[in-house]
PDB file of C-alpha atoms and ligand atoms in Angstrom:
ATOM      1  CA  MET A  30      -0.050  -0.045   0.037  1.00 55.00           C
ATOM      2  CA  GLY A  31       1.103   3.584  -0.724  1.00 62.00           C
ATOM      3  CA  GLU A  32       0.943   6.575   1.592  1.00 67.00           C
ATOM      4  CA  PRO A  33      -2.330   7.510   3.090  1.00 69.00           C
ATOM      5  CA  PRO A  34      -4.106  10.253   1.212  1.00 73.00           C
ATOM      6  CA  PRO A  35      -3.814  13.879   2.591  1.00 79.00           C
ATOM      7  CA  ASP A  36      -6.303  15.287   5.190  1.00 84.00           C
ATOM      8  CA  GLY A  37      -9.779  15.748   3.958  1.00 91.00           C
ATOM      9  CA  LEU A  38      -9.609  12.691   1.511  1.00 95.00           C
ATOM     10  CA  GLN A  39     -11.127   9.358   2.020  1.00 95.00           C
ATOM     11  CA  ARG A  40      -9.118   7.450  -0.633  1.00 96.00           C
ATOM     12  CA  ILE A  41      -7.410   7.545  -3.929  1.00 97.00           C
ATOM     13  CA  LEU A  42      -9.759   6.405  -6.784  1.00 98.00           C
ATOM     14  CA  ILE A  43      -7.539   6.702  -9.794  1.00 98.00           C
ATOM     15  CA  PRO A  44      -3.758   6.955  -9.243  1.00 97.00           C
ATOM     16  CA  ALA A  45      -1.545   8.971 -11.349  1.00 98.00           C
ATOM     17  CA  ASP A  46      -0.155   6.080 -13.477  1.00 98.00           C
ATOM     18  CA  PRO A  47      -3.504   4.928 -14.750  1.00 98.00           C
ATOM     19  CA  LEU A  48      -4.467   8.555 -15.478  1.00 98.00           C
ATOM     20  CA  THR A  49      -1.331   8.896 -17.640  1.00 98.00           C
ATOM     21  CA  ALA A  50      -1.946   5.583 -19.498  1.00 98.00           C
ATOM     22  CA  ARG A  51      -5.538   6.346 -20.215  1.00 98.00           C
ATOM     23  CA  THR A  52      -4.845   9.795 -21.287  1.00 98.00           C
ATOM     24  CA  ARG A  53      -2.275   8.510 -23.836  1.00 98.00           C
ATOM     25  CA  GLU A  54      -4.949   6.090 -25.188  1.00 98.00           C
ATOM     26  CA  LEU A  55      -7.476   8.911 -25.546  1.00 98.00           C
ATOM     27  CA  GLY A  56      -4.724  10.927 -27.294  1.00 98.00           C
ATOM     28  CA  ARG A  57      -4.411   8.112 -29.815  1.00 98.00           C
ATOM     29  CA  GLU A  58      -8.110   7.873 -30.378  1.00 98.00           C
ATOM     30  CA  ILE A  59      -8.388  11.539 -31.038  1.00 98.00           C
ATOM     31  CA  SER A  60      -5.366  11.526 -33.330  1.00 98.00           C
ATOM     32  CA  GLU A  61      -6.884   8.705 -35.324  1.00 98.00           C
ATOM     33  CA  HIS A  62     -10.297  10.320 -35.559  1.00 98.00           C
ATOM     34  CA  TYR A  63      -9.102  13.824 -36.704  1.00 98.00           C
ATOM     35  CA  GLY A  64      -5.947  12.977 -38.719  1.00 95.00           C
ATOM     36  CA  ASP A  65      -4.935  16.190 -40.377  1.00 93.00           C
ATOM     37  CA  ARG A  66      -8.188  18.085 -39.933  1.00 96.00           C
ATOM     38  CA  VAL A  67      -6.811  20.354 -37.097  1.00 97.00           C
ATOM     39  CA  PRO A  68      -9.419  20.297 -34.404  1.00 98.00           C
ATOM     40  CA  VAL A  69      -9.858  23.077 -31.804  1.00 98.00           C
ATOM     41  CA  LEU A  70      -9.684  21.510 -28.425  1.00 98.00           C
ATOM     42  CA  VAL A  71     -11.950  23.675 -26.169  1.00 98.00           C
ATOM     43  CA  GLY A  72     -11.049  23.145 -22.473  1.00 98.00           C
ATOM     44  CA  VAL A  73     -13.785  24.028 -20.013  1.00 98.00           C
ATOM     45  CA  LEU A  74     -12.361  26.102 -17.196  1.00 97.00           C
ATOM     46  CA  LYS A  75     -11.325  25.595 -14.587  1.00 96.00           C
ATOM     47  CA  GLY A  76     -11.473  21.823 -13.998  1.00 97.00           C
ATOM     48  CA  ALA A  77     -10.266  20.683 -17.471  1.00 98.00           C
ATOM     49  CA  ILE A  78      -6.834  22.455 -17.436  1.00 98.00           C
ATOM     50  CA  VAL A  79      -4.875  19.686 -16.018  1.00 98.00           C
ATOM     51  CA  PHE A  80      -6.442  17.071 -18.217  1.00 98.00           C
ATOM     52  CA  LEU A  81      -6.312  19.230 -21.257  1.00 98.00           C
ATOM     53  CA  ALA A  82      -2.620  19.987 -20.774  1.00 98.00           C
ATOM     54  CA  ASP A  83      -1.811  16.255 -20.605  1.00 98.00           C
ATOM     55  CA  LEU A  84      -4.272  15.244 -23.311  1.00 98.00           C
ATOM     56  CA  MET A  85      -2.988  17.619 -25.955  1.00 98.00           C
ATOM     57  CA  ARG A  86       0.545  16.317 -25.500  1.00 98.00           C
ATOM     58  CA  ALA A  87      -0.795  12.794 -26.143  1.00 98.00           C
ATOM     59  CA  VAL A  88      -2.231  13.881 -29.450  1.00 98.00           C
ATOM     60  CA  ASP A  89       0.236  13.581 -32.263  1.00 97.00           C
ATOM     61  CA  VAL A  90      -1.768  15.513 -35.036  1.00 97.00           C
ATOM     62  CA  PRO A  91      -1.993  19.221 -35.354  1.00 97.00           C
ATOM     63  CA  VAL A  92      -4.403  20.793 -32.981  1.00 98.00           C
ATOM     64  CA  GLU A  93      -5.350  24.292 -31.684  1.00 98.00           C
ATOM     65  CA  CYS A  94      -6.753  24.983 -28.184  1.00 98.00           C
ATOM     66  CA  ASP A  95      -9.081  27.555 -26.805  1.00 98.00           C
ATOM     67  CA  PHE A  96     -10.907  27.906 -23.441  1.00 98.00           C
ATOM     68  CA  ILE A  97     -14.458  28.547 -22.259  1.00 98.00           C
ATOM     69  CA  ALA A  98     -15.678  29.156 -18.691  1.00 97.00           C
ATOM     70  CA  VAL A  99     -19.215  28.509 -17.505  1.00 95.00           C
ATOM     71  CA  SER A 100     -20.843  28.570 -14.023  1.00 90.00           C
ATOM     72  CA  SER A 101     -23.864  27.044 -12.563  1.00 81.00           C
ATOM     73  CA  TYR A 102     -26.108  28.802 -10.205  1.00 69.00           C
ATOM     74  CA  GLY A 103     -27.625  27.767  -6.926  1.00 49.00           C
ATOM     75  CA  ARG A 104     -25.415  24.599  -6.266  1.00 51.00           C
ATOM     76  CA  ALA A 105     -24.190  23.608  -2.855  1.00 48.00           C
ATOM     77  CA  SER A 106     -21.424  21.569  -4.165  1.00 52.00           C
ATOM     78  CA  ARG A 107     -21.202  20.436  -7.813  1.00 54.00           C
ATOM     79  CA  SER A 108     -24.047  20.556 -10.343  1.00 54.00           C
ATOM     80  CA  SER A 109     -27.672  21.693 -10.527  1.00 55.00           C
ATOM     81  CA  GLY A 110     -29.510  24.067 -12.433  1.00 70.00           C
ATOM     82  CA  VAL A 111     -28.829  27.024 -14.793  1.00 86.00           C
ATOM     83  CA  VAL A 112     -25.628  27.347 -16.677  1.00 92.00           C
ATOM     84  CA  LYS A 113     -24.141  30.809 -17.480  1.00 92.00           C
ATOM     85  CA  LEU A 114     -21.273  31.696 -19.890  1.00 95.00           C
ATOM     86  CA  VAL A 115     -18.537  33.389 -17.819  1.00 95.00           C
ATOM     87  CA  ALA A 116     -15.749  33.653 -20.412  1.00 97.00           C
ATOM     88  CA  ASP A 117     -16.048  33.012 -24.166  1.00 98.00           C
ATOM     89  CA  LEU A 118     -13.686  31.388 -26.683  1.00 98.00           C
ATOM     90  CA  SER A 119     -11.085  33.657 -28.312  1.00 98.00           C
ATOM     91  CA  LEU A 120     -11.262  31.845 -31.715  1.00 95.00           C
ATOM     92  CA  PRO A 121     -14.065  31.656 -34.187  1.00 98.00           C
ATOM     93  CA  ILE A 122     -15.167  28.174 -34.732  1.00 98.00           C
ATOM     94  CA  GLU A 123     -17.351  28.391 -37.849  1.00 98.00           C
ATOM     95  CA  GLY A 124     -16.430  25.528 -40.097  1.00 98.00           C
ATOM     96  CA  ARG A 125     -14.033  24.060 -37.468  1.00 98.00           C
ATOM     97  CA  GLU A 126     -13.960  20.654 -35.852  1.00 98.00           C
ATOM     98  CA  VAL A 127     -14.484  21.237 -32.161  1.00 98.00           C
ATOM     99  CA  LEU A 128     -13.517  18.879 -29.368  1.00 98.00           C
ATOM    100  CA  ILE A 129     -14.967  19.911 -25.938  1.00 98.00           C
ATOM    101  CA  VAL A 130     -12.620  18.719 -23.282  1.00 98.00           C
ATOM    102  CA  GLU A 131     -14.168  18.229 -19.847  1.00 98.00           C
ATOM    103  CA  ASP A 132     -12.799  16.930 -16.588  1.00 98.00           C
ATOM    104  CA  ILE A 133     -16.084  15.352 -15.506  1.00 98.00           C
ATOM    105  CA  VAL A 134     -19.675  15.003 -16.786  1.00 97.00           C
ATOM    106  CA  ASP A 135     -22.113  14.702 -13.983  1.00 96.00           C
ATOM    107  CA  THR A 136     -25.766  15.739 -14.544  1.00 95.00           C
ATOM    108  CA  GLY A 137     -24.891  16.674 -18.113  1.00 96.00           C
ATOM    109  CA  ARG A 138     -26.268  20.233 -17.835  1.00 95.00           C
ATOM    110  CA  THR A 139     -22.934  22.036 -18.412  1.00 96.00           C
ATOM    111  CA  LEU A 140     -22.236  20.036 -21.473  1.00 97.00           C
ATOM    112  CA  ALA A 141     -25.772  20.217 -23.000  1.00 97.00           C
ATOM    113  CA  TYR A 142     -25.590  24.048 -22.570  1.00 96.00           C
ATOM    114  CA  LEU A 143     -22.031  24.099 -24.134  1.00 97.00           C
ATOM    115  CA  GLN A 144     -22.999  21.903 -27.084  1.00 97.00           C
ATOM    116  CA  ARG A 145     -26.146  24.098 -27.787  1.00 96.00           C
ATOM    117  CA  ASN A 146     -24.121  27.304 -27.517  1.00 97.00           C
ATOM    118  CA  LEU A 147     -21.194  26.157 -29.678  1.00 98.00           C
ATOM    119  CA  GLU A 148     -23.574  24.654 -32.347  1.00 98.00           C
ATOM    120  CA  THR A 149     -25.078  28.156 -32.963  1.00 98.00           C
ATOM    121  CA  ARG A 150     -21.650  29.251 -34.367  1.00 98.00           C
ATOM    122  CA  GLN A 151     -21.752  26.704 -37.268  1.00 98.00           C
ATOM    123  CA  PRO A 152     -18.809  24.562 -36.482  1.00 98.00           C
ATOM    124  CA  ARG A 153     -18.254  21.641 -38.833  1.00 98.00           C
ATOM    125  CA  SER A 154     -18.555  19.204 -35.781  1.00 98.00           C
ATOM    126  CA  VAL A 155     -18.834  19.157 -32.040  1.00 98.00           C
ATOM    127  CA  ARG A 156     -17.478  16.134 -30.168  1.00 98.00           C
ATOM    128  CA  VAL A 157     -16.781  15.617 -26.508  1.00 98.00           C
ATOM    129  CA  CYS A 158     -13.908  14.103 -24.600  1.00 98.00           C
ATOM    130  CA  THR A 159     -14.278  13.747 -20.911  1.00 98.00           C
ATOM    131  CA  LEU A 160     -11.823  12.267 -18.419  1.00 98.00           C
ATOM    132  CA  LEU A 161     -14.559  11.090 -16.007  1.00 98.00           C
ATOM    133  CA  ASP A 162     -18.154  10.159 -16.599  1.00 98.00           C
ATOM    134  CA  LYS A 163     -20.298  10.042 -13.477  1.00 98.00           C
ATOM    135  CA  ALA A 164     -23.019   8.270 -15.494  1.00 97.00           C
ATOM    136  CA  ALA A 165     -25.348   7.343 -12.633  1.00 97.00           C
ATOM    137  CA  ARG A 166     -26.061  11.143 -12.087  1.00 96.00           C
ATOM    138  CA  ARG A 167     -27.077  11.945 -15.576  1.00 97.00           C
ATOM    139  CA  GLU A 168     -30.132  14.136 -15.824  1.00 95.00           C
ATOM    140  CA  VAL A 169     -29.771  15.414 -19.382  1.00 95.00           C
ATOM    141  CA  PRO A 170     -28.714  12.920 -22.131  1.00 96.00           C
ATOM    142  CA  VAL A 171     -25.429  13.870 -23.801  1.00 97.00           C
ATOM    143  CA  ALA A 172     -23.241  12.140 -26.388  1.00 97.00           C
ATOM    144  CA  LEU A 173     -19.661  11.487 -25.082  1.00 98.00           C
ATOM    145  CA  HIS A 174     -17.299  10.457 -27.828  1.00 98.00           C
ATOM    146  CA  HIS A 175     -14.076   9.778 -25.749  1.00 98.00           C
ATOM    147  CA  VAL A 176     -14.410   8.854 -22.100  1.00 98.00           C
ATOM    148  CA  GLY A 177     -11.421   8.255 -19.699  1.00 98.00           C
ATOM    149  CA  PHE A 178     -13.185   6.448 -16.876  1.00 98.00           C
ATOM    150  CA  THR A 179     -16.715   5.890 -15.763  1.00 98.00           C
ATOM    151  CA  ILE A 180     -16.866   6.487 -11.988  1.00 98.00           C
ATOM    152  CA  PRO A 181     -19.297   5.775  -9.240  1.00 97.00           C
ATOM    153  CA  ASP A 182     -21.451   8.500  -7.585  1.00 97.00           C
ATOM    154  CA  GLU A 183     -18.892   9.810  -5.105  1.00 97.00           C
ATOM    155  CA  PHE A 184     -17.485  13.447  -4.721  1.00 96.00           C
ATOM    156  CA  VAL A 185     -14.103  13.373  -6.369  1.00 97.00           C
ATOM    157  CA  VAL A 186     -11.290  15.870  -6.359  1.00 97.00           C
ATOM    158  CA  GLY A 187      -7.760  16.181  -7.787  1.00 98.00           C
ATOM    159  CA  TYR A 188      -6.223  16.330 -11.344  1.00 98.00           C
ATOM    160  CA  GLY A 189      -8.127  19.640 -11.817  1.00 98.00           C
ATOM    161  CA  LEU A 190     -11.259  18.985  -9.928  1.00 98.00           C
ATOM    162  CA  ASP A 191     -11.841  20.909  -6.769  1.00 96.00           C
ATOM    163  CA  TYR A 192     -13.848  21.162  -3.549  1.00 95.00           C
ATOM    164  CA  ALA A 193     -14.329  24.844  -2.623  1.00 93.00           C
ATOM    165  CA  GLY A 194     -11.376  25.753  -4.777  1.00 94.00           C
ATOM    166  CA  ARG A 195      -9.023  23.239  -3.276  1.00 94.00           C
ATOM    167  CA  PHE A 196      -7.393  20.040  -4.369  1.00 96.00           C
ATOM    168  CA  ARG A 197      -7.074  20.758  -8.126  1.00 97.00           C
ATOM    169  CA  ASN A 198      -3.310  20.278  -7.757  1.00 97.00           C
ATOM    170  CA  LEU A 199      -3.393  16.665  -6.721  1.00 97.00           C
ATOM    171  CA  PRO A 200      -1.798  14.348  -9.310  1.00 97.00           C
ATOM    172  CA  TYR A 201      -4.530  11.803  -8.848  1.00 97.00           C
ATOM    173  CA  ILE A 202      -8.264  11.514  -8.521  1.00 98.00           C
ATOM    174  CA  ALA A 203      -9.464  10.969  -4.928  1.00 98.00           C
ATOM    175  CA  VAL A 204     -12.737  10.687  -3.023  1.00 97.00           C
ATOM    176  CA  LEU A 205     -13.436  13.475  -0.667  1.00 96.00           C
ATOM    177  CA  ASP A 206     -13.839  12.571   2.972  1.00 92.00           C
ATOM    178  CA  GLN A 207     -17.403  13.812   3.448  1.00 83.00           C
ATOM    179  CA  GLY A 208     -17.127  13.342   7.265  1.00 77.00           C
ATOM    180  CA  HIS A 209     -13.989  15.403   7.534  1.00 69.00           C
ATOM    181  CA  PRO A 210     -14.534  18.793   9.421  1.00 63.00           C
ATOM    182  CA  SER A 211     -13.469  20.743   6.209  1.00 64.00           C
ATOM    183  CA  GLY A 212     -15.806  18.488   4.006  1.00 60.00           C
ATOM    184  CA  PRO A 213     -19.174  19.321   2.691  1.00 64.00           C
TER     185      PRO A 213
HETATM  186  C1  PRP B 305     -17.725  20.694 -13.156  1.00 59.25           C
HETATM  187  C2  PRP B 305     -17.097  20.103 -14.427  1.00 59.25           C
HETATM  188  C3  PRP B 305     -18.146  20.231 -15.547  1.00 59.25           C
HETATM  189  C4  PRP B 305     -19.333  20.336 -14.646  1.00 59.25           C
HETATM  190  C5  PRP B 305     -20.153  19.010 -14.746  1.00 59.25           C
HETATM  191  O1  PRP B 305     -17.378  22.216 -13.260  1.00 59.25           O
HETATM  192  O2  PRP B 305     -15.888  20.730 -14.796  1.00 59.25           O
HETATM  193  O3  PRP B 305     -18.009  21.491 -16.218  1.00 59.25           O
HETATM  194  O4  PRP B 305     -19.003  20.554 -13.307  1.00 59.25           O
HETATM  195  O5  PRP B 305     -21.208  19.043 -14.108  1.00 59.25           O
HETATM  196  P1  PRP B 305     -22.671  18.767 -14.722  1.00 59.25           P
HETATM  197  O6  PRP B 305     -22.568  17.604 -15.694  1.00 59.25           O
HETATM  198  O7  PRP B 305     -23.655  18.483 -13.624  1.00 59.25           O
HETATM  199  O8  PRP B 305     -23.163  20.027 -15.368  1.00 59.25           O
HETATM  200  P2  PRP B 305     -17.572  23.106 -12.064  1.00 59.25           P
HETATM  201  O9  PRP B 305     -18.863  23.815 -12.251  1.00 59.25           O
HETATM  202  O10 PRP B 305     -17.255  22.431 -10.805  1.00 59.25           O
HETATM  203  O11 PRP B 305     -16.457  24.233 -12.215  1.00 59.25           O
HETATM  204  P3  PRP B 305     -14.939  24.139 -12.345  1.00 59.25           P
HETATM  205  O12 PRP B 305     -14.559  23.383 -13.558  1.00 59.25           O
HETATM  206  O13 PRP B 305     -14.368  25.580 -12.359  1.00 59.25           O
HETATM  207  O14 PRP B 305     -14.380  23.468 -11.154  1.00 59.25           O
END
């Protein structure tokens, strides 16, 4: 057994090595799909930054990248209701192949909003790559084209994902200790 996880965490769900290995596989899938069609990888801030940084280095065909930020209202922890655009893309995507890169899809509301929003700009295609799929929580059906791991319904942090702004810098995915004094 390795070291116990830091304070506030219950256990490590996906260690760093499997994250790296799966990200490389996803990079290969994406490279094969697009070939020389130069997709725009759209990272959804803030959670996707770590995954996007690793994923784009696992893609061996030409890509561009951009970022978009959204927020959800009225949620105690993660996910619920209305989604709002906080920061827009810097690139036009008309006629482009777009790959939305997410850290996690939970209810699907954020992604459904993003897909609707981006489709209005007449891209050639909009596909989705998510590192984590919390499929049991889905409320809105969304198509996922590349999925790293399907995970159980537990509150996860690390590798970009936060709780109250913390834990994004962990190099692995961990389950938050809900009973801890600093937990939700
Ligand atoms: C997370 C994640 C997705 C969204 C998924 O972002 O990055 O964008 O929640 O939830 P949903 O499927 O229920 O809509 P969050 O709002 O926590 O913001 P962050 O990326 O800045 O941490």
